[in-house]
């Protein structure tokens, strides 16, 4: 066994028969006697690192958040399952109410048309007997035509506009005229076409089977278009009664057709313009005209 390091070794003092200690360097002595590196011992004596503590706290909060989210979704799912039968019943009742209202509206409109026809026949029978009555009937016919209150049959133009279908490449959004929507034809396009037909010489116009007259609007409603508050869908058929050849020539130079041709080239919209005979337009809805009057002193 090696002796320790003698601090007096090499001195002048010497005793007889005493063992001589051999100096041993401290590094070699530490390697032979201390088997654990001092750094490990110091690390073991130090408290836990703040970084490890904060990381553990972070993981704990994340776990708590995940558990909370899972609990919220589970609660929402259970509530949805509990209320689903009641919601389906409410939807069924509302759908039945809507269908009943639509049926009643259709019956009322049919009854109105029958009564209007009766009034028309009786009105003509009483006014056609003298010259004054015939003049009054002529004025009334002109007013009804201007108000789109009578059905019309005659030659004219048919303009059919078709929204393009979805392309096979669903990732192609470059042809979306409205971001997030595949719809290309908008209310302002149909408005421009109708106005161009009026300017071109049309005497009566219908859009999607709805007669265009005073107080009739063409408006966008979400993903659909309403004409006089009635929904229409692609293909949009616009009928215009008037001199067919002059109407076609004038409309061919109009801004409305130019807009449609631009949409056809840019977005693939279908545009077809044809002249025809015997176009039939229904009568439009007649509304009361209210006049404002000054009141007070």
PDB file of C-alpha atoms in Angstrom:
ATOM      1  CA  UNK A   1       0.000   0.000   0.000  1.00  0.00           C
ATOM      2  CA  UNK A   2       1.387   3.321  -0.944  1.00  0.00           C
ATOM      3  CA  UNK A   3       2.028   5.767   1.842  1.00  0.00           C
ATOM      4  CA  UNK A   4       0.730   9.218   1.947  1.00  0.00           C
ATOM      5  CA  UNK A   5       2.638  12.289   1.012  1.00  0.00           C
ATOM      6  CA  UNK A   6       5.142  13.227   3.763  1.00  0.00           C
ATOM      7  CA  UNK A   7       5.547  16.954   4.085  1.00  0.00           C
ATOM      8  CA  UNK A   8       8.809  16.508   5.979  1.00  0.00           C
ATOM      9  CA  UNK A   9      10.350  14.187   3.442  1.00  0.00           C
ATOM     10  CA  UNK A  10      13.631  15.441   2.146  1.00  0.00           C
ATOM     11  CA  UNK A  11      14.386  17.330   5.359  1.00  0.00           C
ATOM     12  CA  UNK A  12      17.582  17.116   7.363  1.00  0.00           C
ATOM     13  CA  UNK A  13      15.964  15.321  10.349  1.00  0.00           C
ATOM     14  CA  UNK A  14      16.373  11.542  10.187  1.00  0.00           C
ATOM     15  CA  UNK A  15      15.778   8.837  12.646  1.00  0.00           C
ATOM     16  CA  UNK A  16      17.516   5.496  12.565  1.00  0.00           C
ATOM     17  CA  UNK A  17      15.466   2.532  11.418  1.00  0.00           C
ATOM     18  CA  UNK A  18      12.538   4.790  10.524  1.00  0.00           C
ATOM     19  CA  UNK A  19      10.746   4.034   7.222  1.00  0.00           C
ATOM     20  CA  UNK A  20      11.307   6.476   4.461  1.00  0.00           C
ATOM     21  CA  UNK A  21       8.111   7.905   2.939  1.00  0.00           C
ATOM     22  CA  UNK A  22       8.135   8.320  -0.815  1.00  0.00           C
ATOM     23  CA  UNK A  23       6.451  11.483  -1.987  1.00  0.00           C
ATOM     24  CA  UNK A  24       3.333  10.711  -4.146  1.00  0.00           C
ATOM     25  CA  UNK A  25       1.889  13.434  -6.403  1.00  0.00           C
ATOM     26  CA  UNK A  26      -1.583  14.584  -5.366  1.00  0.00           C
ATOM     27  CA  UNK A  27      -3.159  13.766  -8.794  1.00  0.00           C
ATOM     28  CA  UNK A  28      -2.077  10.139  -8.633  1.00  0.00           C
ATOM     29  CA  UNK A  29      -3.208   9.905  -5.007  1.00  0.00           C
ATOM     30  CA  UNK A  30      -6.631  11.306  -5.917  1.00  0.00           C
ATOM     31  CA  UNK A  31      -7.015   8.824  -8.785  1.00  0.00           C
ATOM     32  CA  UNK A  32      -6.221   5.904  -6.504  1.00  0.00           C
ATOM     33  CA  UNK A  33      -8.266   6.986  -3.514  1.00  0.00           C
ATOM     34  CA  UNK A  34     -11.195   8.985  -4.947  1.00  0.00           C
ATOM     35  CA  UNK A  35     -13.312   6.994  -7.422  1.00  0.00           C
ATOM     36  CA  UNK A  36     -16.029   9.671  -7.997  1.00  0.00           C
ATOM     37  CA  UNK A  37     -15.266  12.769  -9.986  1.00  0.00           C
ATOM     38  CA  UNK A  38     -15.669  15.856  -7.828  1.00  0.00           C
ATOM     39  CA  UNK A  39     -17.921  17.457 -10.436  1.00  0.00           C
ATOM     40  CA  UNK A  40     -20.555  14.727 -10.078  1.00  0.00           C
ATOM     41  CA  UNK A  41     -20.501  15.064  -6.322  1.00  0.00           C
ATOM     42  CA  UNK A  42     -20.906  18.838  -6.570  1.00  0.00           C
ATOM     43  CA  UNK A  43     -23.812  18.443  -9.006  1.00  0.00           C
ATOM     44  CA  UNK A  44     -25.495  15.972  -6.675  1.00  0.00           C
ATOM     45  CA  UNK A  45     -25.221  18.408  -3.791  1.00  0.00           C
ATOM     46  CA  UNK A  46     -26.691  21.318  -5.810  1.00  0.00           C
ATOM     47  CA  UNK A  47     -30.493  21.898  -5.874  1.00  0.00           C
ATOM     48  CA  UNK A  48     -32.585  21.019  -9.007  1.00  0.00           C
ATOM     49  CA  UNK A  49     -31.975  23.283 -11.987  1.00  0.00           C
ATOM     50  CA  UNK A  50     -34.543  26.091 -12.476  1.00  0.00           C
ATOM     51  CA  UNK A  51     -34.707  25.241 -16.186  1.00  0.00           C
ATOM     52  CA  UNK A  52     -35.809  21.681 -15.489  1.00  0.00           C
ATOM     53  CA  UNK A  53     -38.378  22.955 -13.013  1.00  0.00           C
ATOM     54  CA  UNK A  54     -39.831  25.469 -15.451  1.00  0.00           C
ATOM     55  CA  UNK A  55     -39.972  22.846 -18.215  1.00  0.00           C
ATOM     56  CA  UNK A  56     -41.840  20.474 -15.951  1.00  0.00           C
ATOM     57  CA  UNK A  57     -44.275  23.256 -15.058  1.00  0.00           C
ATOM     58  CA  UNK A  58     -44.782  24.015 -18.767  1.00  0.00           C
ATOM     59  CA  UNK A  59     -45.559  20.394 -19.538  1.00  0.00           C
ATOM     60  CA  UNK A  60     -47.965  20.363 -16.623  1.00  0.00           C
ATOM     61  CA  UNK A  61     -49.884  23.393 -17.926  1.00  0.00           C
ATOM     62  CA  UNK A  62     -50.031  21.897 -21.420  1.00  0.00           C
ATOM     63  CA  UNK A  63     -51.411  18.667 -20.041  1.00  0.00           C
ATOM     64  CA  UNK A  64     -53.992  20.597 -18.025  1.00  0.00           C
ATOM     65  CA  UNK A  65     -55.027  22.591 -21.131  1.00  0.00           C
ATOM     66  CA  UNK A  66     -55.372  19.385 -23.175  1.00  0.00           C
ATOM     67  CA  UNK A  67     -57.540  17.814 -20.507  1.00  0.00           C
ATOM     68  CA  UNK A  68     -59.712  20.960 -20.336  1.00  0.00           C
ATOM     69  CA  UNK A  69     -60.200  21.068 -24.143  1.00  0.00           C
ATOM     70  CA  UNK A  70     -61.063  17.372 -24.210  1.00  0.00           C
ATOM     71  CA  UNK A  71     -63.590  17.902 -21.421  1.00  0.00           C
ATOM     72  CA  UNK A  72     -65.209  20.834 -23.274  1.00  0.00           C
ATOM     73  CA  UNK A  73     -65.516  18.812 -26.490  1.00  0.00           C
ATOM     74  CA  UNK A  74     -66.934  15.847 -24.610  1.00  0.00           C
ATOM     75  CA  UNK A  75     -69.498  18.089 -22.921  1.00  0.00           C
ATOM     76  CA  UNK A  76     -70.452  19.730 -26.236  1.00  0.00           C
ATOM     77  CA  UNK A  77     -70.815  16.338 -27.905  1.00  0.00           C
ATOM     78  CA  UNK A  78     -73.026  15.052 -25.105  1.00  0.00           C
ATOM     79  CA  UNK A  79     -75.199  18.167 -25.259  1.00  0.00           C
ATOM     80  CA  UNK A  80     -75.465  17.878 -29.058  1.00  0.00           C
ATOM     81  CA  UNK A  81     -76.542  14.253 -28.727  1.00  0.00           C
ATOM     82  CA  UNK A  82     -79.093  15.205 -26.097  1.00  0.00           C
ATOM     83  CA  UNK A  83     -80.589  18.072 -28.142  1.00  0.00           C
ATOM     84  CA  UNK A  84     -80.384  16.428 -31.590  1.00  0.00           C
ATOM     85  CA  UNK A  85     -83.871  14.835 -31.498  1.00  0.00           C
ATOM     86  CA  UNK A  86     -85.468  18.131 -30.478  1.00  0.00           C
ATOM     87  CA  UNK A  87     -83.607  20.028 -33.201  1.00  0.00           C
ATOM     88  CA  UNK A  88     -84.665  17.523 -35.845  1.00  0.00           C
ATOM     89  CA  UNK A  89     -88.267  17.826 -34.725  1.00  0.00           C
ATOM     90  CA  UNK A  90     -88.040  21.631 -34.835  1.00  0.00           C
ATOM     91  CA  UNK A  91     -86.570  21.496 -38.324  1.00  0.00           C
ATOM     92  CA  UNK A  92     -89.357  19.163 -39.443  1.00  0.00           C
ATOM     93  CA  UNK A  93     -92.008  21.493 -38.040  1.00  0.00           C
ATOM     94  CA  UNK A  94     -90.406  24.561 -39.642  1.00  0.00           C
ATOM     95  CA  UNK A  95     -90.090  22.811 -43.000  1.00  0.00           C
ATOM     96  CA  UNK A  96     -93.750  21.827 -42.830  1.00  0.00           C
ATOM     97  CA  UNK A  97     -94.723  25.405 -41.974  1.00  0.00           C
ATOM     98  CA  UNK A  98     -92.720  26.744 -44.932  1.00  0.00           C
ATOM     99  CA  UNK A  99     -94.308  24.253 -47.331  1.00  0.00           C
ATOM    100  CA  UNK A 100     -97.766  25.110 -46.042  1.00  0.00           C
ATOM    101  CA  UNK A 101     -97.087  28.841 -46.451  1.00  0.00           C
ATOM    102  CA  UNK A 102     -95.781  28.293 -49.980  1.00  0.00           C
ATOM    103  CA  UNK A 103     -98.859  26.276 -50.901  1.00  0.00           C
ATOM    104  CA  UNK A 104    -101.170  28.913 -49.450  1.00  0.00           C
ATOM    105  CA  UNK A 105     -99.299  31.651 -51.308  1.00  0.00           C
ATOM    106  CA  UNK A 106     -99.585  29.754 -54.581  1.00  0.00           C
ATOM    107  CA  UNK A 107    -103.324  29.233 -54.055  1.00  0.00           C
ATOM    108  CA  UNK A 108    -103.815  32.895 -53.207  1.00  0.00           C
ATOM    109  CA  UNK A 109    -101.875  33.990 -56.286  1.00  0.00           C
ATOM    110  CA  UNK A 110    -103.944  31.688 -58.490  1.00  0.00           C
ATOM    111  CA  UNK A 111    -107.149  33.071 -56.993  1.00  0.00           C
ATOM    112  CA  UNK A 112    -105.872  36.618 -57.557  1.00  0.00           C
ATOM    113  CA  UNK A 113    -105.182  35.851 -61.220  1.00  0.00           C
ATOM    114  CA  UNK A 114    -108.675  34.417 -61.652  1.00  0.00           C
ATOM    115  CA  UNK A 115    -110.298  37.485 -60.113  1.00  0.00           C
ATOM    116  CA  UNK A 116    -108.105  39.785 -62.200  1.00  0.00           C
ATOM    117  CA  UNK A 117    -109.222  37.989 -65.361  1.00  0.00           C
ATOM    118  CA  UNK A 118    -112.853  38.378 -64.315  1.00  0.00           C
ATOM    119  CA  UNK A 119    -112.352  42.093 -63.645  1.00  0.00           C
ATOM    120  CA  UNK A 120    -110.619  42.490 -67.020  1.00  0.00           C
ATOM    121  CA  UNK A 121    -113.485  40.868 -68.897  1.00  0.00           C
ATOM    122  CA  UNK A 122    -116.135  42.888 -67.082  1.00  0.00           C
ATOM    123  CA  UNK A 123    -114.161  46.103 -67.510  1.00  0.00           C
ATOM    124  CA  UNK A 124    -113.865  45.670 -71.263  1.00  0.00           C
ATOM    125  CA  UNK A 125    -117.504  44.668 -71.632  1.00  0.00           C
ATOM    126  CA  UNK A 126    -118.638  47.878 -69.986  1.00  0.00           C
ATOM    127  CA  UNK A 127    -116.193  50.270 -71.662  1.00  0.00           C
ATOM    128  CA  UNK A 128    -116.279  49.016 -75.251  1.00  0.00           C
ATOM    129  CA  UNK A 129    -119.818  50.284 -75.790  1.00  0.00           C
ATOM    130  CA  UNK A 130    -118.945  53.898 -76.659  1.00  0.00           C
ATOM    131  CA  UNK A 131    -116.084  55.978 -78.045  1.00  0.00           C
ATOM    132  CA  UNK A 132    -115.156  57.445 -74.679  1.00  0.00           C
ATOM    133  CA  UNK A 133    -114.890  53.985 -73.140  1.00  0.00           C
ATOM    134  CA  UNK A 134    -112.755  52.730 -76.020  1.00  0.00           C
ATOM    135  CA  UNK A 135    -110.361  55.688 -75.600  1.00  0.00           C
ATOM    136  CA  UNK A 136    -110.190  54.970 -71.887  1.00  0.00           C
ATOM    137  CA  UNK A 137    -109.423  51.302 -72.586  1.00  0.00           C
ATOM    138  CA  UNK A 138    -106.613  52.273 -74.972  1.00  0.00           C
ATOM    139  CA  UNK A 139    -105.054  54.520 -72.348  1.00  0.00           C
ATOM    140  CA  UNK A 140    -105.451  51.780 -69.756  1.00  0.00           C
ATOM    141  CA  UNK A 141    -103.782  49.218 -72.025  1.00  0.00           C
ATOM    142  CA  UNK A 142    -100.819  51.505 -72.583  1.00  0.00           C
ATOM    143  CA  UNK A 143    -100.502  52.097 -68.826  1.00  0.00           C
ATOM    144  CA  UNK A 144    -100.728  48.370 -68.082  1.00  0.00           C
ATOM    145  CA  UNK A 145     -98.052  47.645 -70.682  1.00  0.00           C
ATOM    146  CA  UNK A 146     -95.742  50.257 -69.185  1.00  0.00           C
ATOM    147  CA  UNK A 147     -96.390  48.844 -65.715  1.00  0.00           C
ATOM    148  CA  UNK A 148     -95.749  45.257 -66.950  1.00  0.00           C
ATOM    149  CA  UNK A 149     -99.191  44.350 -65.623  1.00  0.00           C
ATOM    150  CA  UNK A 150    -100.310  42.353 -68.671  1.00  0.00           C
ATOM    151  CA  UNK A 151     -98.753  39.270 -70.301  1.00  0.00           C
ATOM    152  CA  UNK A 152     -97.053  39.889 -73.638  1.00  0.00           C
ATOM    153  CA  UNK A 153     -96.393  37.649 -76.660  1.00  0.00           C
ATOM    154  CA  UNK A 154     -94.252  38.688 -79.612  1.00  0.00           C
ATOM    155  CA  UNK A 155     -90.893  38.477 -81.404  1.00  0.00           C
ATOM    156  CA  UNK A 156     -87.638  39.397 -79.744  1.00  0.00           C
ATOM    157  CA  UNK A 157     -84.334  38.163 -78.326  1.00  0.00           C
ATOM    158  CA  UNK A 158     -83.431  35.345 -75.949  1.00  0.00           C
ATOM    159  CA  UNK A 159     -80.190  35.842 -73.998  1.00  0.00           C
ATOM    160  CA  UNK A 160     -79.056  32.761 -72.067  1.00  0.00           C
ATOM    161  CA  UNK A 161     -76.204  33.112 -69.575  1.00  0.00           C
ATOM    162  CA  UNK A 162     -74.773  30.019 -67.863  1.00  0.00           C
ATOM    163  CA  UNK A 163     -72.437  29.901 -64.891  1.00  0.00           C
ATOM    164  CA  UNK A 164     -69.378  27.691 -65.565  1.00  0.00           C
ATOM    165  CA  UNK A 165     -69.206  24.342 -63.789  1.00  0.00           C
ATOM    166  CA  UNK A 166     -66.466  23.424 -61.318  1.00  0.00           C
ATOM    167  CA  UNK A 167     -63.188  22.626 -63.080  1.00  0.00           C
ATOM    168  CA  UNK A 168     -61.549  19.200 -62.530  1.00  0.00           C
ATOM    169  CA  UNK A 169     -58.601  20.926 -60.833  1.00  0.00           C
ATOM    170  CA  UNK A 170     -60.152  22.042 -57.562  1.00  0.00           C
ATOM    171  CA  UNK A 171     -56.940  23.806 -56.529  1.00  0.00           C
ATOM    172  CA  UNK A 172     -57.328  26.354 -59.326  1.00  0.00           C
ATOM    173  CA  UNK A 173     -58.691  29.473 -57.651  1.00  0.00           C
ATOM    174  CA  UNK A 174     -57.510  31.893 -60.320  1.00  0.00           C
ATOM    175  CA  UNK A 175     -60.947  31.806 -61.954  1.00  0.00           C
ATOM    176  CA  UNK A 176     -62.877  32.709 -58.818  1.00  0.00           C
ATOM    177  CA  UNK A 177     -64.426  36.076 -59.523  1.00  0.00           C
ATOM    178  CA  UNK A 178     -65.547  36.313 -55.884  1.00  0.00           C
ATOM    179  CA  UNK A 179     -62.984  34.972 -53.356  1.00  0.00           C
ATOM    180  CA  UNK A 180     -64.206  31.735 -51.815  1.00  0.00           C
ATOM    181  CA  UNK A 181     -67.105  31.308 -54.274  1.00  0.00           C
ATOM    182  CA  UNK A 182     -67.448  29.468 -57.590  1.00  0.00           C
ATOM    183  CA  UNK A 183     -70.214  31.856 -58.693  1.00  0.00           C
ATOM    184  CA  UNK A 184     -69.256  34.065 -61.621  1.00  0.00           C
ATOM    185  CA  UNK A 185     -72.507  35.726 -62.761  1.00  0.00           C
ATOM    186  CA  UNK A 186     -73.510  38.456 -60.316  1.00  0.00           C
ATOM    187  CA  UNK A 187     -76.553  40.682 -59.974  1.00  0.00           C
ATOM    188  CA  UNK A 188     -74.786  43.670 -61.517  1.00  0.00           C
ATOM    189  CA  UNK A 189     -74.106  41.651 -64.689  1.00  0.00           C
ATOM    190  CA  UNK A 190     -77.796  40.865 -65.180  1.00  0.00           C
ATOM    191  CA  UNK A 191     -78.695  44.465 -64.347  1.00  0.00           C
ATOM    192  CA  UNK A 192     -76.353  45.704 -67.067  1.00  0.00           C
ATOM    193  CA  UNK A 193     -77.778  43.234 -69.599  1.00  0.00           C
ATOM    194  CA  UNK A 194     -81.368  44.287 -68.817  1.00  0.00           C
ATOM    195  CA  UNK A 195     -80.518  47.986 -69.067  1.00  0.00           C
ATOM    196  CA  UNK A 196     -78.720  47.370 -72.362  1.00  0.00           C
ATOM    197  CA  UNK A 197     -81.790  45.593 -73.749  1.00  0.00           C
ATOM    198  CA  UNK A 198     -84.014  48.525 -72.747  1.00  0.00           C
ATOM    199  CA  UNK A 199     -81.641  50.915 -74.509  1.00  0.00           C
ATOM    200  CA  UNK A 200     -81.511  48.618 -77.547  1.00  0.00           C
ATOM    201  CA  UNK A 201     -85.273  48.946 -78.056  1.00  0.00           C
ATOM    202  CA  UNK A 202     -86.885  46.221 -75.936  1.00  0.00           C
ATOM    203  CA  UNK A 203     -90.550  46.793 -75.083  1.00  0.00           C
ATOM    204  CA  UNK A 204     -90.898  44.096 -72.399  1.00  0.00           C
ATOM    205  CA  UNK A 205     -88.302  42.000 -70.525  1.00  0.00           C
ATOM    206  CA  UNK A 206     -88.353  39.015 -68.193  1.00  0.00           C
ATOM    207  CA  UNK A 207     -85.448  37.466 -66.267  1.00  0.00           C
ATOM    208  CA  UNK A 208     -85.708  33.855 -65.199  1.00  0.00           C
ATOM    209  CA  UNK A 209     -89.452  33.891 -65.890  1.00  0.00           C
ATOM    210  CA  UNK A 210     -90.026  37.007 -63.752  1.00  0.00           C
ATOM    211  CA  UNK A 211     -91.355  40.082 -65.538  1.00  0.00           C
ATOM    212  CA  UNK A 212     -89.264  43.218 -65.101  1.00  0.00           C
ATOM    213  CA  UNK A 213     -91.292  46.335 -64.419  1.00  0.00           C
ATOM    214  CA  UNK A 214     -91.458  49.317 -62.073  1.00  0.00           C
ATOM    215  CA  UNK A 215     -90.131  48.635 -58.565  1.00  0.00           C
ATOM    216  CA  UNK A 216     -88.653  45.275 -59.665  1.00  0.00           C
ATOM    217  CA  UNK A 217     -85.078  44.776 -58.491  1.00  0.00           C
ATOM    218  CA  UNK A 218     -82.314  42.299 -59.323  1.00  0.00           C
ATOM    219  CA  UNK A 219     -80.299  41.688 -56.180  1.00  0.00           C
ATOM    220  CA  UNK A 220     -77.628  39.346 -54.878  1.00  0.00           C
ATOM    221  CA  UNK A 221     -78.599  37.252 -51.835  1.00  0.00           C
ATOM    222  CA  UNK A 222     -75.692  35.168 -50.614  1.00  0.00           C
ATOM    223  CA  UNK A 223     -74.947  32.649 -53.357  1.00  0.00           C
ATOM    224  CA  UNK A 224     -78.190  33.295 -55.268  1.00  0.00           C
ATOM    225  CA  UNK A 225     -79.852  36.047 -57.285  1.00  0.00           C
ATOM    226  CA  UNK A 226     -83.342  37.397 -56.589  1.00  0.00           C
ATOM    227  CA  UNK A 227     -85.551  39.032 -59.197  1.00  0.00           C
ATOM    228  CA  UNK A 228     -88.502  40.780 -57.548  1.00  0.00           C
ATOM    229  CA  UNK A 229     -87.619  38.741 -54.415  1.00  0.00           C
ATOM    230  CA  UNK A 230     -87.973  35.486 -56.358  1.00  0.00           C
ATOM    231  CA  UNK A 231     -84.866  33.257 -56.598  1.00  0.00           C
ATOM    232  CA  UNK A 232     -83.522  32.346 -60.017  1.00  0.00           C
ATOM    233  CA  UNK A 233     -80.711  29.964 -60.902  1.00  0.00           C
ATOM    234  CA  UNK A 234     -78.285  29.299 -63.744  1.00  0.00           C
ATOM    235  CA  UNK A 235     -78.840  29.150 -66.653  1.00  0.00           C
ATOM    236  CA  UNK A 236     -80.272  32.665 -66.532  1.00  0.00           C
ATOM    237  CA  UNK A 237     -82.727  33.196 -69.408  1.00  0.00           C
ATOM    238  CA  UNK A 238     -83.498  36.791 -70.330  1.00  0.00           C
ATOM    239  CA  UNK A 239     -86.358  37.371 -72.790  1.00  0.00           C
ATOM    240  CA  UNK A 240     -86.795  40.730 -74.507  1.00  0.00           C
ATOM    241  CA  UNK A 241     -89.714  41.471 -76.826  1.00  0.00           C
ATOM    242  CA  UNK A 242     -89.144  44.024 -79.565  1.00  0.00           C
ATOM    243  CA  UNK A 243     -88.118  44.326 -83.225  1.00  0.00           C
ATOM    244  CA  UNK A 244     -85.826  41.281 -83.399  1.00  0.00           C
ATOM    245  CA  UNK A 245     -83.332  42.426 -86.043  1.00  0.00           C
ATOM    246  CA  UNK A 246     -82.898  45.970 -84.770  1.00  0.00           C
ATOM    247  CA  UNK A 247     -82.844  44.688 -81.198  1.00  0.00           C
ATOM    248  CA  UNK A 248     -80.140  42.156 -82.008  1.00  0.00           C
ATOM    249  CA  UNK A 249     -78.007  44.683 -83.882  1.00  0.00           C
ATOM    250  CA  UNK A 250     -78.217  47.279 -81.137  1.00  0.00           C
ATOM    251  CA  UNK A 251     -77.616  44.768 -78.348  1.00  0.00           C
ATOM    252  CA  UNK A 252     -74.586  43.415 -80.225  1.00  0.00           C
ATOM    253  CA  UNK A 253     -72.899  46.808 -79.755  1.00  0.00           C
ATOM    254  CA  UNK A 254     -74.018  47.321 -76.160  1.00  0.00           C
ATOM    255  CA  UNK A 255     -71.930  47.326 -73.006  1.00  0.00           C
ATOM    256  CA  UNK A 256     -74.070  44.506 -71.621  1.00  0.00           C
ATOM    257  CA  UNK A 257     -73.025  42.040 -74.318  1.00  0.00           C
ATOM    258  CA  UNK A 258     -69.428  43.257 -74.094  1.00  0.00           C
ATOM    259  CA  UNK A 259     -69.452  42.417 -70.353  1.00  0.00           C
ATOM    260  CA  UNK A 260     -70.829  38.956 -71.086  1.00  0.00           C
ATOM    261  CA  UNK A 261     -68.182  38.313 -73.756  1.00  0.00           C
ATOM    262  CA  UNK A 262     -65.470  39.367 -71.314  1.00  0.00           C
ATOM    263  CA  UNK A 263     -66.830  36.946 -68.702  1.00  0.00           C
ATOM    264  CA  UNK A 264     -67.002  34.266 -71.372  1.00  0.00           C
ATOM    265  CA  UNK A 265     -63.339  34.725 -72.246  1.00  0.00           C
ATOM    266  CA  UNK A 266     -62.038  35.171 -68.698  1.00  0.00           C
ATOM    267  CA  UNK A 267     -64.172  32.726 -66.699  1.00  0.00           C
ATOM    268  CA  UNK A 268     -65.765  30.352 -69.179  1.00  0.00           C
ATOM    269  CA  UNK A 269     -69.303  31.735 -68.841  1.00  0.00           C
ATOM    270  CA  UNK A 270     -71.769  30.407 -71.411  1.00  0.00           C
ATOM    271  CA  UNK A 271     -73.393  33.153 -73.509  1.00  0.00           C
ATOM    272  CA  UNK A 272     -75.992  32.554 -76.212  1.00  0.00           C
ATOM    273  CA  UNK A 273     -78.035  35.220 -78.018  1.00  0.00           C
ATOM    274  CA  UNK A 274     -80.790  34.213 -80.442  1.00  0.00           C
ATOM    275  CA  UNK A 275     -83.736  35.892 -82.146  1.00  0.00           C
ATOM    276  CA  UNK A 276     -87.125  34.211 -82.124  1.00  0.00           C
ATOM    277  CA  UNK A 277     -90.833  34.558 -82.713  1.00  0.00           C
ATOM    278  CA  UNK A 278     -93.669  34.061 -80.278  1.00  0.00           C
ATOM    279  CA  UNK A 279     -91.809  34.799 -77.065  1.00  0.00           C
ATOM    280  CA  UNK A 280     -94.183  34.751 -74.090  1.00  0.00           C
ATOM    281  CA  UNK A 281     -93.681  36.980 -71.039  1.00  0.00           C
ATOM    282  CA  UNK A 282     -95.898  36.737 -67.949  1.00  0.00           C
ATOM    283  CA  UNK A 283     -97.527  39.672 -66.255  1.00  0.00           C
ATOM    284  CA  UNK A 284     -95.626  41.299 -63.449  1.00  0.00           C
ATOM    285  CA  UNK A 285     -96.819  41.978 -59.951  1.00  0.00           C
ATOM    286  CA  UNK A 286     -98.687  45.246 -59.542  1.00  0.00           C
ATOM    287  CA  UNK A 287     -97.984  47.333 -56.466  1.00  0.00           C
ATOM    288  CA  UNK A 288     -99.812  50.297 -55.090  1.00  0.00           C
ATOM    289  CA  UNK A 289     -98.143  53.609 -55.770  1.00  0.00           C
ATOM    290  CA  UNK A 290     -98.010  55.879 -52.734  1.00  0.00           C
ATOM    291  CA  UNK A 291     -97.613  59.628 -53.040  1.00  0.00           C
ATOM    292  CA  UNK A 292     -96.284  61.819 -50.289  1.00  0.00           C
ATOM    293  CA  UNK A 293     -98.412  64.775 -49.351  1.00  0.00           C
ATOM    294  CA  UNK A 294     -97.495  67.804 -47.280  1.00  0.00           C
ATOM    295  CA  UNK A 295     -99.273  67.990 -43.944  1.00  0.00           C
ATOM    296  CA  UNK A 296     -99.600  70.705 -41.363  1.00  0.00           C
ATOM    297  CA  UNK A 297     -99.929  74.480 -41.764  1.00  0.00           C
TER     298      UNK A 297
END
